Coordinates of C-alpha atoms and ligand atoms in Angstrom, one line a residue:
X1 CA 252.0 142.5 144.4
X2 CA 255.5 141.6 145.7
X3 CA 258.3 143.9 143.5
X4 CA 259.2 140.3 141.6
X5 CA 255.9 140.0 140.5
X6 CA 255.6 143.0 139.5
X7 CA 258.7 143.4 137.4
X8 CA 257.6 140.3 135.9
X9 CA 254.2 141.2 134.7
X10 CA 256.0 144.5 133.5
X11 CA 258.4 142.4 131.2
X12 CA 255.3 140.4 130.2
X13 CA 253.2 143.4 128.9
X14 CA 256.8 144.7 127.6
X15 CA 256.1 148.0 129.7
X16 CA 259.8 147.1 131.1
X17 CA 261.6 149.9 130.5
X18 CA 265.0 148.5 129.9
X19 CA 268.7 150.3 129.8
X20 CA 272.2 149.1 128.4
X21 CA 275.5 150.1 129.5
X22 CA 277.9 149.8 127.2
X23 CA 277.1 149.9 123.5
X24 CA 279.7 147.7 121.3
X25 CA 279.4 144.3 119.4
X26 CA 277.1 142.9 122.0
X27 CA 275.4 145.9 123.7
X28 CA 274.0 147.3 120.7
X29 CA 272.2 143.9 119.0
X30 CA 271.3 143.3 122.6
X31 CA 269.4 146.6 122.4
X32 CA 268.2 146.6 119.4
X33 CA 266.7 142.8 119.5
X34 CA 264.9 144.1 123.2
X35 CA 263.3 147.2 121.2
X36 CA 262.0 144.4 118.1
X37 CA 260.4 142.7 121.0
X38 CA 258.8 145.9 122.3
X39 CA 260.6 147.3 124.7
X40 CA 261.4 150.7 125.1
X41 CA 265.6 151.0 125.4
X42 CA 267.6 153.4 126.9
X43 CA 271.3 152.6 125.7
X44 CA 274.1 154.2 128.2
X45 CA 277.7 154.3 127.1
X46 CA 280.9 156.4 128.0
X47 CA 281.6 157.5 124.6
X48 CA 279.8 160.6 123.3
X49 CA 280.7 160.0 119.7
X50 CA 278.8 156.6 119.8
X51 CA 275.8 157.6 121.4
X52 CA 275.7 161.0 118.9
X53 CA 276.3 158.2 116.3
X54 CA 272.9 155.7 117.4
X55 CA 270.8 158.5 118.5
X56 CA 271.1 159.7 114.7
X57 CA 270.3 156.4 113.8
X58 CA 274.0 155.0 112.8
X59 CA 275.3 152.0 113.8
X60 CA 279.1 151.5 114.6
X61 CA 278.6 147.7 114.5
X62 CA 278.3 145.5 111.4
X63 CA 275.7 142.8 112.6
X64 CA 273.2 146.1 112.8
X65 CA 272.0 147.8 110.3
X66 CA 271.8 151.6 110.1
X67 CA 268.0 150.7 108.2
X68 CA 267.2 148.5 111.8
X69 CA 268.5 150.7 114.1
X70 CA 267.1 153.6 112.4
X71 CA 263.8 152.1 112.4
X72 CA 263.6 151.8 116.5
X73 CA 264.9 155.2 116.7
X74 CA 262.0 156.4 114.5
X75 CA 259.8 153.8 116.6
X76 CA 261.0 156.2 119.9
X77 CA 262.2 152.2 121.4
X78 CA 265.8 153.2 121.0
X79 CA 267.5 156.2 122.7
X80 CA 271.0 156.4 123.7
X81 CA 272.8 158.8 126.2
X82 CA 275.8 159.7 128.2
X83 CA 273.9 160.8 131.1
X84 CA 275.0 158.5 134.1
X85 CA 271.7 160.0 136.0
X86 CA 269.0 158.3 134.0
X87 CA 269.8 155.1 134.8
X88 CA 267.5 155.5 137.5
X89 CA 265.1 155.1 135.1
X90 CA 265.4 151.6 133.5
X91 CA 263.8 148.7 135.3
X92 CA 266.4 146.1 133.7
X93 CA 269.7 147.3 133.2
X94 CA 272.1 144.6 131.0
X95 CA 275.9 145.2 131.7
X96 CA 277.8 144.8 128.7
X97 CA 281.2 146.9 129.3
X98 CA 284.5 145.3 127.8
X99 CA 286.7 142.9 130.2
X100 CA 290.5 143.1 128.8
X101 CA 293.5 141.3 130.3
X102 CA 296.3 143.9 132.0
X103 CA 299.6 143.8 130.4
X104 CA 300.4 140.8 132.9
X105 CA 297.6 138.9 131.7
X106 CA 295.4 139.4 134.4
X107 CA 291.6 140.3 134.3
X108 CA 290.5 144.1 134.1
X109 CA 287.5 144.3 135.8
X110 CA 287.7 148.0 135.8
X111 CA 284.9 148.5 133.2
X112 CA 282.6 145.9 135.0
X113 CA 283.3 148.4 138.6
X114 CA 283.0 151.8 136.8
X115 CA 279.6 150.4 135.5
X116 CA 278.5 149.5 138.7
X117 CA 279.2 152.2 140.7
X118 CA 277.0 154.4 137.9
X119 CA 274.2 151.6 138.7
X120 CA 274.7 151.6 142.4
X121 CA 274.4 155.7 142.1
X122 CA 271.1 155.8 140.9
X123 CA 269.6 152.1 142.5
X124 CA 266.4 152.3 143.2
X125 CA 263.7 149.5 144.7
X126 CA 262.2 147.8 141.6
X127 CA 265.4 147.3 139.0
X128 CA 266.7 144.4 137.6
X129 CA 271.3 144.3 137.5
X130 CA 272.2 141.9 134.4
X131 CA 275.9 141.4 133.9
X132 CA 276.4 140.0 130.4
X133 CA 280.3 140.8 130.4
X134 CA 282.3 137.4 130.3
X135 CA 284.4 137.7 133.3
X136 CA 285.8 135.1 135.7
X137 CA 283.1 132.7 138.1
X138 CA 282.5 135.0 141.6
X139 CA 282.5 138.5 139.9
X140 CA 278.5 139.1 140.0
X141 CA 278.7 138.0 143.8
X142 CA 282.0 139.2 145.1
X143 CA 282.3 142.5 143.2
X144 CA 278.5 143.5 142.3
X145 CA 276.4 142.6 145.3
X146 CA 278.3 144.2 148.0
X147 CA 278.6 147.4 146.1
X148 CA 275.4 147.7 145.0
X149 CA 273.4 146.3 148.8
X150 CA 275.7 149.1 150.0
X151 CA 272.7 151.4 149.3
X152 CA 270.7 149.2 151.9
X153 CA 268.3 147.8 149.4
X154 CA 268.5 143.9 149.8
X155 CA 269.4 141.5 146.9
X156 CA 266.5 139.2 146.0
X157 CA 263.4 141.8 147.5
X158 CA 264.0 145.5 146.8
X159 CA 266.4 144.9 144.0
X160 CA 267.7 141.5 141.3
X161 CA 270.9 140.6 140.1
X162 CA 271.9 138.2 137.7
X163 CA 274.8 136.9 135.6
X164 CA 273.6 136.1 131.4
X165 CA 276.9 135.5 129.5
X166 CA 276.0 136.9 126.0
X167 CA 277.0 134.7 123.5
X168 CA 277.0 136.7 119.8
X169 CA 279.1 135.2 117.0
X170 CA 280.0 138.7 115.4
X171 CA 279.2 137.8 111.8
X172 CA 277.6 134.5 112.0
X173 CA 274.5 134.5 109.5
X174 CA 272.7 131.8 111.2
X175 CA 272.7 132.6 114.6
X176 CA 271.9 135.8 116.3
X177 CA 271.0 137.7 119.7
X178 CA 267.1 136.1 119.3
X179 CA 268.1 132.5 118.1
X180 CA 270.7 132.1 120.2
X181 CA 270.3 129.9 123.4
X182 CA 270.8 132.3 126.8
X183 CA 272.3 131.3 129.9
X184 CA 270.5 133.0 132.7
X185 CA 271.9 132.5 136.6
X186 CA 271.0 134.4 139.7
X187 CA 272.0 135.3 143.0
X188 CA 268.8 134.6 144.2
X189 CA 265.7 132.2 143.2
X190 CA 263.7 135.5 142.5
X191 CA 266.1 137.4 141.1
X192 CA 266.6 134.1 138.6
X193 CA 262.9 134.6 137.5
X194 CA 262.9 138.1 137.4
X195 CA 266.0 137.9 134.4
X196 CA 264.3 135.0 132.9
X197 CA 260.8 137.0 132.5
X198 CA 263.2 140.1 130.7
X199 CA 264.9 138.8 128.3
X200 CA 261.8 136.2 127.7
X201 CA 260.0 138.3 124.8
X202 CA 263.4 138.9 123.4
X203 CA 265.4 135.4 123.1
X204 CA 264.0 132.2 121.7
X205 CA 265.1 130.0 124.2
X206 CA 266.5 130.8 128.0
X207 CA 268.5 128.2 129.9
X208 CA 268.5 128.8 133.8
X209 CA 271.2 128.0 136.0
X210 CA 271.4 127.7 139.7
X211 CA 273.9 130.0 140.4
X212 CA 275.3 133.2 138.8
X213 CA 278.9 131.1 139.3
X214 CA 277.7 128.7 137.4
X215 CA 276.6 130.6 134.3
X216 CA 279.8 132.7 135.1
X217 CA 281.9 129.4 134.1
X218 CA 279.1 128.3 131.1
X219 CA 281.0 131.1 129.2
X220 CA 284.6 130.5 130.4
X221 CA 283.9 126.6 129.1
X222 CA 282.1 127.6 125.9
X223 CA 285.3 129.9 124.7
X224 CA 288.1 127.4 127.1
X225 CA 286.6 124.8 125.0
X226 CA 287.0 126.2 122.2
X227 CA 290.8 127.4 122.7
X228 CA 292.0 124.0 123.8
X229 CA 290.3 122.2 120.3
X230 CA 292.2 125.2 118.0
X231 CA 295.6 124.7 120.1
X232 CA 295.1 121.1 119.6
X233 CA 294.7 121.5 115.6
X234 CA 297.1 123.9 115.5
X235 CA 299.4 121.5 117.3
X236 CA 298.7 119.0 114.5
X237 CA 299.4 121.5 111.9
X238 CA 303.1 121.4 113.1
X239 CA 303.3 117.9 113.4
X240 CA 301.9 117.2 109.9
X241 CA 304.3 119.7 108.8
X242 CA 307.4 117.8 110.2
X243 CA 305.5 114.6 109.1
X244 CA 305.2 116.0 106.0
X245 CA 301.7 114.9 105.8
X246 CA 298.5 117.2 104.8
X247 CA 296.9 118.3 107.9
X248 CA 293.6 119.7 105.9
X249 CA 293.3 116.1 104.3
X250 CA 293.7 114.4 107.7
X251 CA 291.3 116.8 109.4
X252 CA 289.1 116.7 106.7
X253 CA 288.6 112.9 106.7
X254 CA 288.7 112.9 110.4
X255 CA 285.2 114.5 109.8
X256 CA 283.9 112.3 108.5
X257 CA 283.5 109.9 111.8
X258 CA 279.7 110.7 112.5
X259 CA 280.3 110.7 116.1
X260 CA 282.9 111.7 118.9
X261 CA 284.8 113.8 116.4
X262 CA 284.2 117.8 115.7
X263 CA 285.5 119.4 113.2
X264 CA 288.5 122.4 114.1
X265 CA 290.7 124.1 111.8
X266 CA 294.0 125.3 112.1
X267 CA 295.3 128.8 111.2
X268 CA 297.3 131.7 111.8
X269 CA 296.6 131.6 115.9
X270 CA 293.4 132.9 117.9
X271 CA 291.9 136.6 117.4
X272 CA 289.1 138.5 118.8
X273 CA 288.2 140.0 122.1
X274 CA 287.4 136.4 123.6
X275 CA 289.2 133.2 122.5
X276 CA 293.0 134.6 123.1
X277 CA 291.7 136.3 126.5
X278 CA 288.3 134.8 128.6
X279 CA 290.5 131.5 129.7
X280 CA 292.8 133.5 131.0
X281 CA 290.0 134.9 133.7
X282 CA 289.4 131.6 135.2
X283 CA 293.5 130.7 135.0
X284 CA 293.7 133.6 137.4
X285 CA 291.3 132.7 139.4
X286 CA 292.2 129.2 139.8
X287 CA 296.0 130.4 140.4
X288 CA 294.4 132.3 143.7
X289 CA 293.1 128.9 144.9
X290 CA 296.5 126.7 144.2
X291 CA 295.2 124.9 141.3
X292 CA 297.1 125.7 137.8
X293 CA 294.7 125.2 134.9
X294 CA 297.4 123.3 132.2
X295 CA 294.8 122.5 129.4
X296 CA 294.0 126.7 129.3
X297 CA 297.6 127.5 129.5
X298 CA 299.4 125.0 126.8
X299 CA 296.2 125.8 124.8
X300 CA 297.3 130.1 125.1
X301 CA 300.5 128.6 124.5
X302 CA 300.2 126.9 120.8
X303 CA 298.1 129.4 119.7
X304 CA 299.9 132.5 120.7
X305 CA 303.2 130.6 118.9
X306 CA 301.5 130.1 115.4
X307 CA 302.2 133.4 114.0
X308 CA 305.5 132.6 114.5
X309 CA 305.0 129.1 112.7
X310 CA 303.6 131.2 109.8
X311 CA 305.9 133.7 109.7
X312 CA 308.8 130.9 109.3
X313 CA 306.6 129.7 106.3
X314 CA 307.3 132.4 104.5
X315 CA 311.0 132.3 105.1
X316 CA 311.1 128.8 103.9
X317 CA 309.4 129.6 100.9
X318 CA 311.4 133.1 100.2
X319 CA 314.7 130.8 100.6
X320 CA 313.6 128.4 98.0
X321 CA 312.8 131.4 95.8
X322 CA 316.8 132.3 96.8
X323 CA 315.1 135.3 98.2
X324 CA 315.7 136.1 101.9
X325 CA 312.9 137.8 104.5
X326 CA 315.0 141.3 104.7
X327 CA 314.3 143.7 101.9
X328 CA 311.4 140.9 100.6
X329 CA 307.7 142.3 99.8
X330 CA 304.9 140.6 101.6
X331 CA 301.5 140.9 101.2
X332 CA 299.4 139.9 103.7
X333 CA 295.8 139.1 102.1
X334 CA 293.2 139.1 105.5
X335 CA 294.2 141.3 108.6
X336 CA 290.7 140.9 110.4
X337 CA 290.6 138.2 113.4
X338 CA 288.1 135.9 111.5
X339 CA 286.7 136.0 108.1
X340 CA 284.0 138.9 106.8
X341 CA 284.3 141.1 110.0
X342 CA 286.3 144.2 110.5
X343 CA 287.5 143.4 114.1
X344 CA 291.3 143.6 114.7
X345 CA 291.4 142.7 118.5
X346 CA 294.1 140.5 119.3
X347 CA 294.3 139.5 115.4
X348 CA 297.0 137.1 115.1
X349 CA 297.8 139.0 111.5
X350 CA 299.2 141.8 113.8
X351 CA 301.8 139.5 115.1
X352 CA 302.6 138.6 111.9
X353 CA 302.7 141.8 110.5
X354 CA 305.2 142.6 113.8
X355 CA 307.3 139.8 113.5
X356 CA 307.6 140.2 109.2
X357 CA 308.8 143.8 109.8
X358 CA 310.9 142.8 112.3
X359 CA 313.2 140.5 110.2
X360 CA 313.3 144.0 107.7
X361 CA 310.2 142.5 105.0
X362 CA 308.2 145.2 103.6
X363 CA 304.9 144.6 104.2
X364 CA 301.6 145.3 102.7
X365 CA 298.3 144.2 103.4
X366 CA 294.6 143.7 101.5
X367 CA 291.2 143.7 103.7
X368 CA 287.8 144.9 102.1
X369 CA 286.8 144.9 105.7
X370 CA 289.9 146.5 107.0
X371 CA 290.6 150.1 105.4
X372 CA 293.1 151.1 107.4
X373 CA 294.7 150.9 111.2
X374 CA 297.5 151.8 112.8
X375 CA 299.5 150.0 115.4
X376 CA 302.7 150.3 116.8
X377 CA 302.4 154.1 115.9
X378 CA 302.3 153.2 111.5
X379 CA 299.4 153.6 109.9
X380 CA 298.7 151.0 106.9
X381 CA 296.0 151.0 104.2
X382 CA 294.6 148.3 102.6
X383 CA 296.2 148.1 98.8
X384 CA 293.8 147.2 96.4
X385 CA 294.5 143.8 95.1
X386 CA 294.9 143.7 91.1
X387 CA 297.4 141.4 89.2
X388 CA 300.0 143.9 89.1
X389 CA 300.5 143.8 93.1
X390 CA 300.1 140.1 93.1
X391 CA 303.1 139.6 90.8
X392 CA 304.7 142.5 92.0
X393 CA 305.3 141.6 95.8
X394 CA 307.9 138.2 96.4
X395 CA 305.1 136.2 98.8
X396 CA 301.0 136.6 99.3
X397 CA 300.3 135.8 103.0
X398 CA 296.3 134.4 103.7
X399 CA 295.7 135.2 107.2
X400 CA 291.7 135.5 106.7
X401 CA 289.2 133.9 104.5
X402 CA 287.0 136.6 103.8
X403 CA 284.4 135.2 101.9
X404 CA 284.1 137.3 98.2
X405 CA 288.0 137.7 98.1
X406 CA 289.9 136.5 94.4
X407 CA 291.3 133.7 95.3
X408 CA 291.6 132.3 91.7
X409 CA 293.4 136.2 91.2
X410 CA 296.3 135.0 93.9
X411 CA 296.2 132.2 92.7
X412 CA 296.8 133.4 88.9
X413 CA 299.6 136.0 89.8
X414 CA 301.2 135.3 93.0
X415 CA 304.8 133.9 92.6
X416 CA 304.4 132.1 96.0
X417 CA 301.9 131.8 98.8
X418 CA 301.5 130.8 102.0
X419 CA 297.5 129.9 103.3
X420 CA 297.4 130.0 106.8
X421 CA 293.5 128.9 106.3
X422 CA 293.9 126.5 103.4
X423 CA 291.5 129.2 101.4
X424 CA 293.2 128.9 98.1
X425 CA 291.9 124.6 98.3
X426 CA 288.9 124.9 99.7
X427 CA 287.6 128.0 97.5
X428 CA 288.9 126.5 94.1
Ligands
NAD1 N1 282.7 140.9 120.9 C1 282.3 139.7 121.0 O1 282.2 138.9 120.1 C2 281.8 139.1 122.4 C3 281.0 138.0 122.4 C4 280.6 137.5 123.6 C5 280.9 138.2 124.8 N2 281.6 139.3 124.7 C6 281.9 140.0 126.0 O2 281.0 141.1 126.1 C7 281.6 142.2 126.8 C8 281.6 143.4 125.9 O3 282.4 143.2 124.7 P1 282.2 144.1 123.4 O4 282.9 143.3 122.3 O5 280.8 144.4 123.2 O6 283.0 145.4 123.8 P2 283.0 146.8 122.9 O7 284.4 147.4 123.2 O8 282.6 146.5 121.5 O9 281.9 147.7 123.6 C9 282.0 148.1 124.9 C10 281.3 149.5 125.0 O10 281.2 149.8 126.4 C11 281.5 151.2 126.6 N3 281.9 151.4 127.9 C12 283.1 151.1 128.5 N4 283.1 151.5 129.8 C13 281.9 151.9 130.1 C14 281.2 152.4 131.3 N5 281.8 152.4 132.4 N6 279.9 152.8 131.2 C15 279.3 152.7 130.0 N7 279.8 152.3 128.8 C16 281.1 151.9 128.9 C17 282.5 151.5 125.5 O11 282.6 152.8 125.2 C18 282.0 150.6 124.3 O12 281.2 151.3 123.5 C19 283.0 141.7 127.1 O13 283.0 141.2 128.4 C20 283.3 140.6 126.1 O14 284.2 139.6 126.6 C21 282.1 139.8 123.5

């Protein structure tokens, strides 16, 4: 039996023994949705503490449960180390290391190297590569394959590598890592099948692509589309506020055209480790071959300006109050990058919170999912939110919807506000 075939009939009888390397907000539902389908899963990461943390059966991650990871653990599916070594031993392994920007904006694809030069130590005939990391079209060719045929095994026969962008929506309730379409490409026709057969007993539904380039750029459209249509509503936010028209009532009866019209909202800007950062990957890339991608950039643009916009809000409304920003208390109701998750990357409510202290406000802040951070060196913790803060501080800022927060309680006791997401409306 050819080593395709065989890796393939392993994935089929779930005897595949698979690995992950690196266990965060996609690694570890990646992991634990594999073991539900029967596989046995050996999770690698970097970071002692987390590994300590799943091997006890405690998840760092909201979207799993300590009660479902615990239960693999039991099930001996789900094991975790720091061992670079044993990833010899996994016949799959799924790459799902972070991919920041550099301070200029450019990709890091540092994490994506380190991880495979700890693959390429231990490559051995038989494994499956899987890069899920969202990085920009040519990586899984031009960075993966030469390192790792380096060790003389050849791409497509003694070893497979594919590109599978993973697509969780931390938080969603509806979809998750199983019911979730997944984009599989490969460098070669085999190597396409062998991914496909993998994640087969694990996902409801695989889409194959012809190239790992092209699956590369499914997830640089998916979140590019997705910047350009919130830049674009956020664009009509400032003109219905010169206008002085409602943009929720225009958007909202824009929606209900049955066809060639979706529904984006505006807000405070764009959060999260994807939306303000994955267009930028293929803007760089395209700058290498002369071509400047202008939707991407006006897009990063708008949305990176709107905590600005906001922040002038609350000047407006502090003037009318004959109050000015400087000496002002603001609380700031939301500090998580979207609505009932406790993920502050790139959170536009930390521009806010930079640009309010800035102009001298004091400023507070309210998250149930948010306890406490720090940034810029000050640590904040989340003020409980009773009647006597709401009447106490001069403005309320809503910079995230959380789902279960008072609203009628701001809106009862708060001398002013200013709803980035329209929440005060749309929950009454
Ligand atoms: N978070 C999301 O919603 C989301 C959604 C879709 C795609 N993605 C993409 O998935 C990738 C991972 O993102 P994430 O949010 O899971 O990141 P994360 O920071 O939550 O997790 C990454 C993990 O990798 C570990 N790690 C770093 N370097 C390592 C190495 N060399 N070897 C082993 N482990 C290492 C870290 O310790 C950490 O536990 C990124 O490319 C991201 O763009 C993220």
């Amino acid at each position: 039996m050819s080593i395709a075939k065989d890796l393939i009939a392993k994935a089929e009888r779930r005897e595949a023994l698979f690995g992950i390397i690196g266990l965060g907000y996609v690694g570890l539902p990646l992991a634990v949705e594999l073991a539900k389908a029967g596989f046995k899963v050996l999770g690698y990461d970097i970071s002692q503490r987390v590994v300590d943390g799943l091997n006890a059966g405690r998840s760092h991650i909201k979207d799993v449960s300590d009660a479902e990871l615990g239960e693999q653990v039991k099930a001996g599916r789900f094991s975790a180390t720091t061992d670079p070594k044993r990833l010899q031993e996994p016949d799959a392994i799924s790459i799902c290391v972070p991919t920041p920007l550099s301070k200029f904006k450019d990709p890091d694809v540092s994490f994506i190297v380190a991880a495979t030069e700890a693959v390429k130590a231990s490559l051995r005939r038989g494994q499956a590569i899987i890069l899920e990391s969202t990085t920009y079209p040519g990586t899984t060719r031009e960075i993966m394959l030469p390192a790792l045929e380096a060790t003389g095994l050849k791409v497509g026969e003694d070893f497979f590598l594919a590109f599978s962008p993973e697509r969780v929506d931390p938080g969603n309730p509806t979809y998750q890592t199983r019911n979730t379409p997944k984009v599989v490409g490969g460098i070669t026709p085999a190597c396409l099948e062998v991914a496909v057969a993998l994640y087969q007993p694990a996902i409801d539904t695989l889409v194959p692509v012809s190239t790992t380039e092209a699956a590369e750029l499914v997830k640089l459209l998916e979140n590019t589309f997705r910047s350009v249509n919130i830049g674009l509503v956020n664009e009509m936010a400032i003109v219905c506020d010169k206008l002085g028209v409602d943009v929720w009532e225009v958007i909202d009866a824009a929606a209900t055209k049955p066809f060639g019209f979706m529904k984006f909202t505006p807000g405070p800007g764009v959060g999260g480790h994807c939306i303000p950062v994955d267009p930028h990957y293929l803007a760089w890339k395209m700058r290498g071959l002369n071509y400047k991608t202008r939707f991407i950039d006006l897009a990063g643009e708008l949305n990176s300006e709107m905590p600005l916009f906001w922040v002038r809000k609350v000047g407006e409304v502090l003037n009318d109050a004959g109050r000015a920003v400087k000496g002002a208390r603001v609380l700031v109701v939301g500090v998580a990058y979207k609505a009932n998750i406790d993920d502050l990357r790139e959170s536009p409510a930390l521009d806010i919170i930079r640009l309010l202290d800035a102009q001298g406000a004091h400023v507070e802040y309210h998250d149930p999912w948010v306890k406490r951070f720090t940034e810029d060196g000050v640590e904040r913790v989340s003020q409980p939110l009773t009647p006597e803060l709401l009447s106490a501080v001069d403005c309320v800022m809503i910079v995230t919807d959380h789902t279960g927060l008072d609203y009628g309680l701001i809106r009862t006791h708060a001398a002013t506000v200013v709803d980035t997401r329209n929440a005060l409306r749309r929950k009454a």
